[in-house]
PDB file of C-alpha atoms and ligand atoms in Angstrom:
ATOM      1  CA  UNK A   1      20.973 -70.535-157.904  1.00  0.00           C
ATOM      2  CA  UNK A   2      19.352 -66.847-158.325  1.00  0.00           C
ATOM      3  CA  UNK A   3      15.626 -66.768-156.195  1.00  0.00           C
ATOM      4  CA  UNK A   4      13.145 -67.437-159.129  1.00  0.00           C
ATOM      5  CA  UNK A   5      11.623 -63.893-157.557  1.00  0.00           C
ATOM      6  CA  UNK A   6      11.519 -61.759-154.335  1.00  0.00           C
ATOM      7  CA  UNK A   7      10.895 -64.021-151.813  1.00  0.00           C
ATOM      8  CA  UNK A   8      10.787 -67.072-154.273  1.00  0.00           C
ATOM      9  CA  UNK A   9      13.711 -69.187-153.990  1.00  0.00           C
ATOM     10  CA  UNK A  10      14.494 -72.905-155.756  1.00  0.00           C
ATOM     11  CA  UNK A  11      16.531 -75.428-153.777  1.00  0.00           C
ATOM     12  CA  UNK A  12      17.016 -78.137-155.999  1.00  0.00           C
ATOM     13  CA  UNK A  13      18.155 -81.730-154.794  1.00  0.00           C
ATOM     14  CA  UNK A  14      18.219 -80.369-150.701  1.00  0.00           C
ATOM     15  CA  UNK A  15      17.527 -84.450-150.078  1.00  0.00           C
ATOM     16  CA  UNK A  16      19.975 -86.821-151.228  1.00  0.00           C
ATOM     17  CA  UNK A  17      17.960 -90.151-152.406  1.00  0.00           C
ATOM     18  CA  UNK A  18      18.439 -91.931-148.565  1.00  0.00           C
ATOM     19  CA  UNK A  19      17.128 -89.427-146.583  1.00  0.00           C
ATOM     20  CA  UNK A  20      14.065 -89.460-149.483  1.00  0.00           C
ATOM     21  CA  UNK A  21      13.701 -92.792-148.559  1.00  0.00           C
ATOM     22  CA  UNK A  22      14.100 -92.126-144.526  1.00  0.00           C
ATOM     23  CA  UNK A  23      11.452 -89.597-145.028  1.00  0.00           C
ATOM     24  CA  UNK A  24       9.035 -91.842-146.977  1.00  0.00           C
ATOM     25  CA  UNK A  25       9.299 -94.450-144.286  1.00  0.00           C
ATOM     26  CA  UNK A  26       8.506 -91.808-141.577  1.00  0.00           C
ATOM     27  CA  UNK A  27       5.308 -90.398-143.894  1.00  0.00           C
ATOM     28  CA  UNK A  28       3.938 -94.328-144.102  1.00  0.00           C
ATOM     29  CA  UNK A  29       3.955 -93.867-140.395  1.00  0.00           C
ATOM     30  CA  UNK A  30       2.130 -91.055-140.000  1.00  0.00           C
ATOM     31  CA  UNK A  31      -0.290 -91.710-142.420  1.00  0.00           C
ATOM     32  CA  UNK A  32      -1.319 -95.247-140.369  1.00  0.00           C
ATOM     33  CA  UNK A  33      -2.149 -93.155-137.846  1.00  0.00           C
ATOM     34  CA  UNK A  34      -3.600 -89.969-139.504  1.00  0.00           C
ATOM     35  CA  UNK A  35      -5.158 -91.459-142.582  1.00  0.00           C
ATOM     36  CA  UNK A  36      -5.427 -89.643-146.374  1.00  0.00           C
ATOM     37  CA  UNK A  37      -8.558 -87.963-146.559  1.00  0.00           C
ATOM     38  CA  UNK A  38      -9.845 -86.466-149.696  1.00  0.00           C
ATOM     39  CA  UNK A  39     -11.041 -82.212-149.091  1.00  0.00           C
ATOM     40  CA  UNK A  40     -13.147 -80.348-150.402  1.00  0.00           C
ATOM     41  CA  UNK A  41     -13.884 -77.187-151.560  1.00  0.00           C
ATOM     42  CA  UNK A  42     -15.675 -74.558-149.908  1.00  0.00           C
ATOM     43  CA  UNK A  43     -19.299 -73.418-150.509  1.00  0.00           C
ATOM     44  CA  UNK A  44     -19.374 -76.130-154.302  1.00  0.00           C
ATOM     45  CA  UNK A  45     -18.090 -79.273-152.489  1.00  0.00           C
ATOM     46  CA  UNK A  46     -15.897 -80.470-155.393  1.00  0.00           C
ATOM     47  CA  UNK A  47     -13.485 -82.278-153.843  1.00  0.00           C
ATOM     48  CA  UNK A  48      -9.408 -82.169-154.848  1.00  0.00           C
ATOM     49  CA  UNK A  49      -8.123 -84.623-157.053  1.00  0.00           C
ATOM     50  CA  UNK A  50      -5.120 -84.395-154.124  1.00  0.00           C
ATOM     51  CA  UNK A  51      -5.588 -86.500-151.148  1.00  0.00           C
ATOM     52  CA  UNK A  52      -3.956 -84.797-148.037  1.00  0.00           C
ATOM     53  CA  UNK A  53      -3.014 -85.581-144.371  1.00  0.00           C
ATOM     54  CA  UNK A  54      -0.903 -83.160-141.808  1.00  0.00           C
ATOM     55  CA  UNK A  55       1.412 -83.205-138.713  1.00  0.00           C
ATOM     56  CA  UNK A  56       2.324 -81.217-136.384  1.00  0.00           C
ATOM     57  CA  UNK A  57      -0.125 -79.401-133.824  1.00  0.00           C
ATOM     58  CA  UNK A  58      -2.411 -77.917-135.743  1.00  0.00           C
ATOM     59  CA  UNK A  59      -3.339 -79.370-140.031  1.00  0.00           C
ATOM     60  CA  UNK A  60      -4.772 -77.512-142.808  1.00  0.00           C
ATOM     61  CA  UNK A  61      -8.231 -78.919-143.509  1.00  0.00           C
ATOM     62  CA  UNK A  62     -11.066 -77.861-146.142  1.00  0.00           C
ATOM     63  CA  UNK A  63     -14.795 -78.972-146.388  1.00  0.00           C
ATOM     64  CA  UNK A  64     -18.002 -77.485-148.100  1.00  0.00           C
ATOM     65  CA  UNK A  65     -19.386 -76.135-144.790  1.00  0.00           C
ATOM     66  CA  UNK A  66     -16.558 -74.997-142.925  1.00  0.00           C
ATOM     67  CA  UNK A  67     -13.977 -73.987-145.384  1.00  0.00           C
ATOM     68  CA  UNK A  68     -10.195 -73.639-145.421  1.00  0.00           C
ATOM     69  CA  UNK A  69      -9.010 -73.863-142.365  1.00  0.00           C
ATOM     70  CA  UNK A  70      -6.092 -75.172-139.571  1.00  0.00           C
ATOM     71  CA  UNK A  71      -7.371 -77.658-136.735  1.00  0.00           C
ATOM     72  CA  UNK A  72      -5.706 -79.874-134.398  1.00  0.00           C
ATOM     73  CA  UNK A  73      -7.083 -82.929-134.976  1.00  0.00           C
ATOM     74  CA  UNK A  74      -7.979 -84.872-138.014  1.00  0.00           C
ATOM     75  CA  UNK A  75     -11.398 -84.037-139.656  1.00  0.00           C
ATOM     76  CA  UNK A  76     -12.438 -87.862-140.123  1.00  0.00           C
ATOM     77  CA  UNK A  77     -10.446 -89.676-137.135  1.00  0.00           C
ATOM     78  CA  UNK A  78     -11.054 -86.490-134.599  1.00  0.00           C
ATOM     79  CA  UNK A  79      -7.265 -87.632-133.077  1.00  0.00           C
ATOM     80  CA  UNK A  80      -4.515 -84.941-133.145  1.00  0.00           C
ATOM     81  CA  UNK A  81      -2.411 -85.170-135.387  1.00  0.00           C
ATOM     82  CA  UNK A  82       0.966 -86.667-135.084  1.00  0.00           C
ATOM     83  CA  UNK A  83       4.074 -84.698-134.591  1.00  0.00           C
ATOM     84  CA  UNK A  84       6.251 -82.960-137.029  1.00  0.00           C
ATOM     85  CA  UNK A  85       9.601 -85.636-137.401  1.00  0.00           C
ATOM     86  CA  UNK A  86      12.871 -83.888-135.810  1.00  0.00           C
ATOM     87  CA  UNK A  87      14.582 -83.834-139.352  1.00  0.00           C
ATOM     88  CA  UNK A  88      11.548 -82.004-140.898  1.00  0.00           C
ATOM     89  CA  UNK A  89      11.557 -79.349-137.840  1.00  0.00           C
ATOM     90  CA  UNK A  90      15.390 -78.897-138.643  1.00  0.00           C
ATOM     91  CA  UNK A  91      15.293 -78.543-142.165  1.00  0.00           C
ATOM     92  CA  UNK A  92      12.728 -75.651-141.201  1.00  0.00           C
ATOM     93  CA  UNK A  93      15.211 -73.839-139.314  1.00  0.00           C
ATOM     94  CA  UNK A  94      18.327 -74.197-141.533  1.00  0.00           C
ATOM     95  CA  UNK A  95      16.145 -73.233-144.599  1.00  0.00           C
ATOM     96  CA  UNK A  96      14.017 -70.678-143.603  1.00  0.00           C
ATOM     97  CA  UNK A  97      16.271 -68.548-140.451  1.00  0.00           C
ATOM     98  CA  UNK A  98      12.286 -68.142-139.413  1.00  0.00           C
ATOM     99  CA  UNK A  99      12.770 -67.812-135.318  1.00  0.00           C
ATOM    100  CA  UNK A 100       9.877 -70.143-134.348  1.00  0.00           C
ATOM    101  CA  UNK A 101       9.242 -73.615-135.180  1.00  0.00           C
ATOM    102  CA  UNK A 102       6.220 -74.658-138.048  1.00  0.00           C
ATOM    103  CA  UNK A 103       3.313 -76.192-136.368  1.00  0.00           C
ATOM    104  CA  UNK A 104       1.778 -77.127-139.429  1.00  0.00           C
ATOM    105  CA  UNK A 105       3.241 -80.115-141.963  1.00  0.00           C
ATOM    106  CA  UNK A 106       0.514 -80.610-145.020  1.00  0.00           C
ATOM    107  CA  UNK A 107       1.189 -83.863-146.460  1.00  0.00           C
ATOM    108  CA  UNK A 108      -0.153 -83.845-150.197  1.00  0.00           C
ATOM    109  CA  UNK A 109      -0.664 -87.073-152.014  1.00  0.00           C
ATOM    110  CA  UNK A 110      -0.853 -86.767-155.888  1.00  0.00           C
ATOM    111  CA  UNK A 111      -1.837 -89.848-157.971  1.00  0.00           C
ATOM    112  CA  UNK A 112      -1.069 -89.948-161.023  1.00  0.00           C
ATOM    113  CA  UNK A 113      -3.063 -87.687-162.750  1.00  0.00           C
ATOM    114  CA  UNK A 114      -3.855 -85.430-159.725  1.00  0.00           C
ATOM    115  CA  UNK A 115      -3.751 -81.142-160.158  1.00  0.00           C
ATOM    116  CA  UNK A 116      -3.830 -78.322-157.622  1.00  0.00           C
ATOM    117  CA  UNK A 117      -5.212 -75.067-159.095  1.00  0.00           C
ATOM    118  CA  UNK A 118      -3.712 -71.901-158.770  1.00  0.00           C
ATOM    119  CA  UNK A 119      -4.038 -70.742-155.373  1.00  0.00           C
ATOM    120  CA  UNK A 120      -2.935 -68.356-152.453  1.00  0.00           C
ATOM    121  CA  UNK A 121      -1.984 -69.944-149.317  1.00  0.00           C
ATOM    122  CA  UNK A 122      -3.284 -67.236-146.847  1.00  0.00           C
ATOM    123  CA  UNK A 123      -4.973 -69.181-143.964  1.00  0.00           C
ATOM    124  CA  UNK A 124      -2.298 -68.973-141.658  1.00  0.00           C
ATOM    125  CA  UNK A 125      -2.176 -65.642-139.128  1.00  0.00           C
ATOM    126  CA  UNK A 126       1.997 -65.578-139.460  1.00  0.00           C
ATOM    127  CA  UNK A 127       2.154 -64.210-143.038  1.00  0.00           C
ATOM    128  CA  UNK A 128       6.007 -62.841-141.579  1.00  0.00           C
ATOM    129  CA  UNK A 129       6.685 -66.540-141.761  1.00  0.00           C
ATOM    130  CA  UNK A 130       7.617 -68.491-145.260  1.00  0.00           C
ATOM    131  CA  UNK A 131       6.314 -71.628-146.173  1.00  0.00           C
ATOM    132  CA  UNK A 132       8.822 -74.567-147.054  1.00  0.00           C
ATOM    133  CA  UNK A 133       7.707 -77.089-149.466  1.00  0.00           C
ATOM    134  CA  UNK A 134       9.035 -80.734-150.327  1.00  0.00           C
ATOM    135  CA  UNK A 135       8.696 -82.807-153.035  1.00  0.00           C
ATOM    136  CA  UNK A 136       9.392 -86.207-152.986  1.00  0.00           C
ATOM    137  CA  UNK A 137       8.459 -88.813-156.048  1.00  0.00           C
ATOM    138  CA  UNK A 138       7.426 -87.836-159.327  1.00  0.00           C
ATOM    139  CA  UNK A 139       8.207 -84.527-161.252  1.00  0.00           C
ATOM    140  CA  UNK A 140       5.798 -81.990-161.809  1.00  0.00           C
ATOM    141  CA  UNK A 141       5.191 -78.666-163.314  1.00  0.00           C
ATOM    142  CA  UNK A 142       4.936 -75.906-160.556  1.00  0.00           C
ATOM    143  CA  UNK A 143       3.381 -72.536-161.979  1.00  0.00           C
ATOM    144  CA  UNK A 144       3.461 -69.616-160.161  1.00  0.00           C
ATOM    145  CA  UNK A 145       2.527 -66.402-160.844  1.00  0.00           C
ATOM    146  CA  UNK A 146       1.931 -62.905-158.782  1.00  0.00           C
ATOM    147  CA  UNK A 147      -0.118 -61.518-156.376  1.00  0.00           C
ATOM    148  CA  UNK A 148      -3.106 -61.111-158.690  1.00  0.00           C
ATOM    149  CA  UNK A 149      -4.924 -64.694-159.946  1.00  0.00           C
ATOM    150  CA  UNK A 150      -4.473 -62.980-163.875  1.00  0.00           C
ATOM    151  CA  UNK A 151      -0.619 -62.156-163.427  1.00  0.00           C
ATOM    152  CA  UNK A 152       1.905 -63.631-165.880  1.00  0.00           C
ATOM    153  CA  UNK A 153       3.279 -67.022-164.572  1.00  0.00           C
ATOM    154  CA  UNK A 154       5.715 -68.917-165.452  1.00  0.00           C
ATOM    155  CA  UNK A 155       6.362 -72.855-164.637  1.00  0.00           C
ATOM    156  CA  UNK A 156       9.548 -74.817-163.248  1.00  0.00           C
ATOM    157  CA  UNK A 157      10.125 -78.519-162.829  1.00  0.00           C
ATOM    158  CA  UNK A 158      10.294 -79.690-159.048  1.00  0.00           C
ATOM    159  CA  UNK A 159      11.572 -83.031-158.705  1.00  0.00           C
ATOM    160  CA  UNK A 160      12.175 -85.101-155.790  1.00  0.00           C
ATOM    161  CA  UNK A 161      14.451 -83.724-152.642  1.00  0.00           C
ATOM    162  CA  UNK A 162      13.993 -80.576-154.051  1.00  0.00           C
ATOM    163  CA  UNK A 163      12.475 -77.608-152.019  1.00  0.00           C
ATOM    164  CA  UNK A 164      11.036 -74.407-152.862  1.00  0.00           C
ATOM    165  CA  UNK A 165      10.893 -71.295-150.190  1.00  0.00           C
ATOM    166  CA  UNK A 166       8.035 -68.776-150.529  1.00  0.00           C
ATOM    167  CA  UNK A 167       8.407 -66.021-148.156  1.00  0.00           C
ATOM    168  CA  UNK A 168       8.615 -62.204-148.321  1.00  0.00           C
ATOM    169  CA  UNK A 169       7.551 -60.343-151.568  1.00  0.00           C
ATOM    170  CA  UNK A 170       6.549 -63.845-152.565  1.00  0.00           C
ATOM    171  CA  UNK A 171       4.803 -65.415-149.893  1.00  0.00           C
ATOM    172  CA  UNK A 172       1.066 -64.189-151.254  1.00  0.00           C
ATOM    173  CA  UNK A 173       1.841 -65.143-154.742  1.00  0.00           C
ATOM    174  CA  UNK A 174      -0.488 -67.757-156.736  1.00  0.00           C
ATOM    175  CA  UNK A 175       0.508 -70.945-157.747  1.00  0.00           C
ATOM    176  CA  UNK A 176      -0.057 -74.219-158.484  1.00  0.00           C
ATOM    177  CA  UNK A 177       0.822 -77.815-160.121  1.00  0.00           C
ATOM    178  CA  UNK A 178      -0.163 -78.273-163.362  1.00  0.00           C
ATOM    179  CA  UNK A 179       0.226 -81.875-163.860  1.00  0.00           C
ATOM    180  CA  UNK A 180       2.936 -85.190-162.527  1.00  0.00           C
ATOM    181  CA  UNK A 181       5.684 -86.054-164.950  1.00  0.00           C
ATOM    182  CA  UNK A 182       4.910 -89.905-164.655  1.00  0.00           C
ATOM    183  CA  UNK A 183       7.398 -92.353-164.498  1.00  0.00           C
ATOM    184  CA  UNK A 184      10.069 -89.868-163.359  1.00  0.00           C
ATOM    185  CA  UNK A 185      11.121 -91.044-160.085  1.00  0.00           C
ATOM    186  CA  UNK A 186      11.373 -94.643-158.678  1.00  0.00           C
ATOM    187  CA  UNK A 187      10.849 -93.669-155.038  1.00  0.00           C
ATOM    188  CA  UNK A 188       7.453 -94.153-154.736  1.00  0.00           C
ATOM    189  CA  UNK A 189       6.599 -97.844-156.199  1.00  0.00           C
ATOM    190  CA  UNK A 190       3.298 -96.866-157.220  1.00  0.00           C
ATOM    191  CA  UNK A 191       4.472 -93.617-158.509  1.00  0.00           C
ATOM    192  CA  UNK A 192       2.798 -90.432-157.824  1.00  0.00           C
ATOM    193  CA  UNK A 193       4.155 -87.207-155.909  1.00  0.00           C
ATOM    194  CA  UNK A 194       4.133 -86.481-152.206  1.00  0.00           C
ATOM    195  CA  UNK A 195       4.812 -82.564-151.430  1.00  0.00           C
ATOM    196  CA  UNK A 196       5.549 -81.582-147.746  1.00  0.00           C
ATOM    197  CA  UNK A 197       4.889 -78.031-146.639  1.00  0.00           C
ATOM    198  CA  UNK A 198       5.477 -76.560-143.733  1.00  0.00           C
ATOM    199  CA  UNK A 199       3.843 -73.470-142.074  1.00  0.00           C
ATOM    200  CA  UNK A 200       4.045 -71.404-138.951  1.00  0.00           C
ATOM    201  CA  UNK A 201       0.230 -70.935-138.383  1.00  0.00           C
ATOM    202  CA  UNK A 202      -0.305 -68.601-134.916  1.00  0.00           C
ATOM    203  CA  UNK A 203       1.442 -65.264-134.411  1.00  0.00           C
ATOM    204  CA  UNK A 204       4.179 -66.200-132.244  1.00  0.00           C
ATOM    205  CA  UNK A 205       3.327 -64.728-128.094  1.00  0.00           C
TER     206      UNK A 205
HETATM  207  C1  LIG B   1       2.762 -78.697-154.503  1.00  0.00           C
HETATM  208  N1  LIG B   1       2.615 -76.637-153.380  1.00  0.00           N
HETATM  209  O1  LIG B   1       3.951 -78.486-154.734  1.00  0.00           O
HETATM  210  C2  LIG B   1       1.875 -77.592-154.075  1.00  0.00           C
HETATM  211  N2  LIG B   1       2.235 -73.820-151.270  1.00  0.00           N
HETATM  212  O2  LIG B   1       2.254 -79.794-154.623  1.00  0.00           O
HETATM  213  C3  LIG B   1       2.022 -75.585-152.801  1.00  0.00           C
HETATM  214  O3  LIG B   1       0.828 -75.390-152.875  1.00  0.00           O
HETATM  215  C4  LIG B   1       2.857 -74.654-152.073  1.00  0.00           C
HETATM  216  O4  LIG B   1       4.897 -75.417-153.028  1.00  0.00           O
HETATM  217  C5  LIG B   1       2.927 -72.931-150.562  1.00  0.00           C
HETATM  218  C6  LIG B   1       4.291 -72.854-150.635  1.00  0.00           C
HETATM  219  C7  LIG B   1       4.963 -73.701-151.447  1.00  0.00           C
HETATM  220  C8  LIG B   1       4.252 -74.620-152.207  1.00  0.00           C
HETATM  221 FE1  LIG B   2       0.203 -73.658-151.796  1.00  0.00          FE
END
């Protein structure tokens, strides 16, 4: 499978449907303890039609005051959040050859009907490190595009136990989901998409 671009690079079907389902089961147990909680954007307040928990020691978080940014604990609950699973941690490793471990897991919930707009992700101090993301449920249309917000993009399908790598040339590139493929996957029985990603946060010492 040729890297969509520099940096960019599609992994389709890296989850077989049971460890899905494994995965799932270890998500509904990490969102008992670290509930969903709806962000919003900075300085307007609009909130995201995504709803959004983390793992791992520090979470990405975003409200009208303070912003984007990574904390460790949950912005509603004030606990820390709960720990990265083992099999996520060593997907990390064999996917991404990055030589420290992510301490950030952002857990996006989209109902049906839920967007993300084009975006950077640039909050995190490692920009040397990629970020691996996860999609597990329903298909939807991922666009991405280039380093400037007006650059050409194009859009791909992820479905679930698929994963996308954007690192290198790529990892400051926009993107987004344009909108759930409903009724596309049966591993979520109220349908919707879940998409994992991980991110080293801190420059490693
Ligand atoms: C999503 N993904 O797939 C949104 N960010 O729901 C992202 O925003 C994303 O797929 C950084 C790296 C990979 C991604
Ligand atoms: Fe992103």
């Amino acid at each position: 499978m040729p890297d969509l671009a520099p940096g960019l690079i599609y992994l389709p079907s890296i989850l077989d449907r049971d460890q899905q389902t494994h995965l799932v089961e270890e998500l509904r147990e990490i969102v008992k303890a670290a509930p969903l909680f709806t962000p919003h954007m900075p300085k307007t307040g609009k909130p995201f039609s995504v709803r959004m928990t983390n793992c791992g020691s520090l979470g990405w978080v975003s409200d009208r005051l303070g912003g984007y940014r990574y904390q460790p604990q949950h912005p509603v609950t004030g606990a820390d959040w709960p720990a990265i699973p083992p099999s996520l941690i060593a997907l990390w490793r064999e996917l991404t050859n990055y030589p420290h471990p992510p301490e950030a897991c952002l857990i996006n919930y989209y109902a049906p009907g839920a967007r993300m707009g084009l975006h950077q992700d640039r909050d995190e101090q490692a920009l040397d490190a990629p970020v691996l993301s996860l999609s597990l449920g329903d298909s939807a249309l991922f666009r991405y595009g280039g380093n400037q917000r007006n650059d050409r993009t194009k859009s791909i399908r992820l479905h679930s136990g698929d994963a996308v790598v954007i690192g290198r040339d790529s990892r400051l590139i926009f993107h987004g989901i344009e909108r759930l493929l409903p009724g596309t996957s049966t591993l979520l029985a109220d349908g919707g998409r879940i998409n994992l990603t991980l991110r080293r946060v801190t420059l490693p010492a």
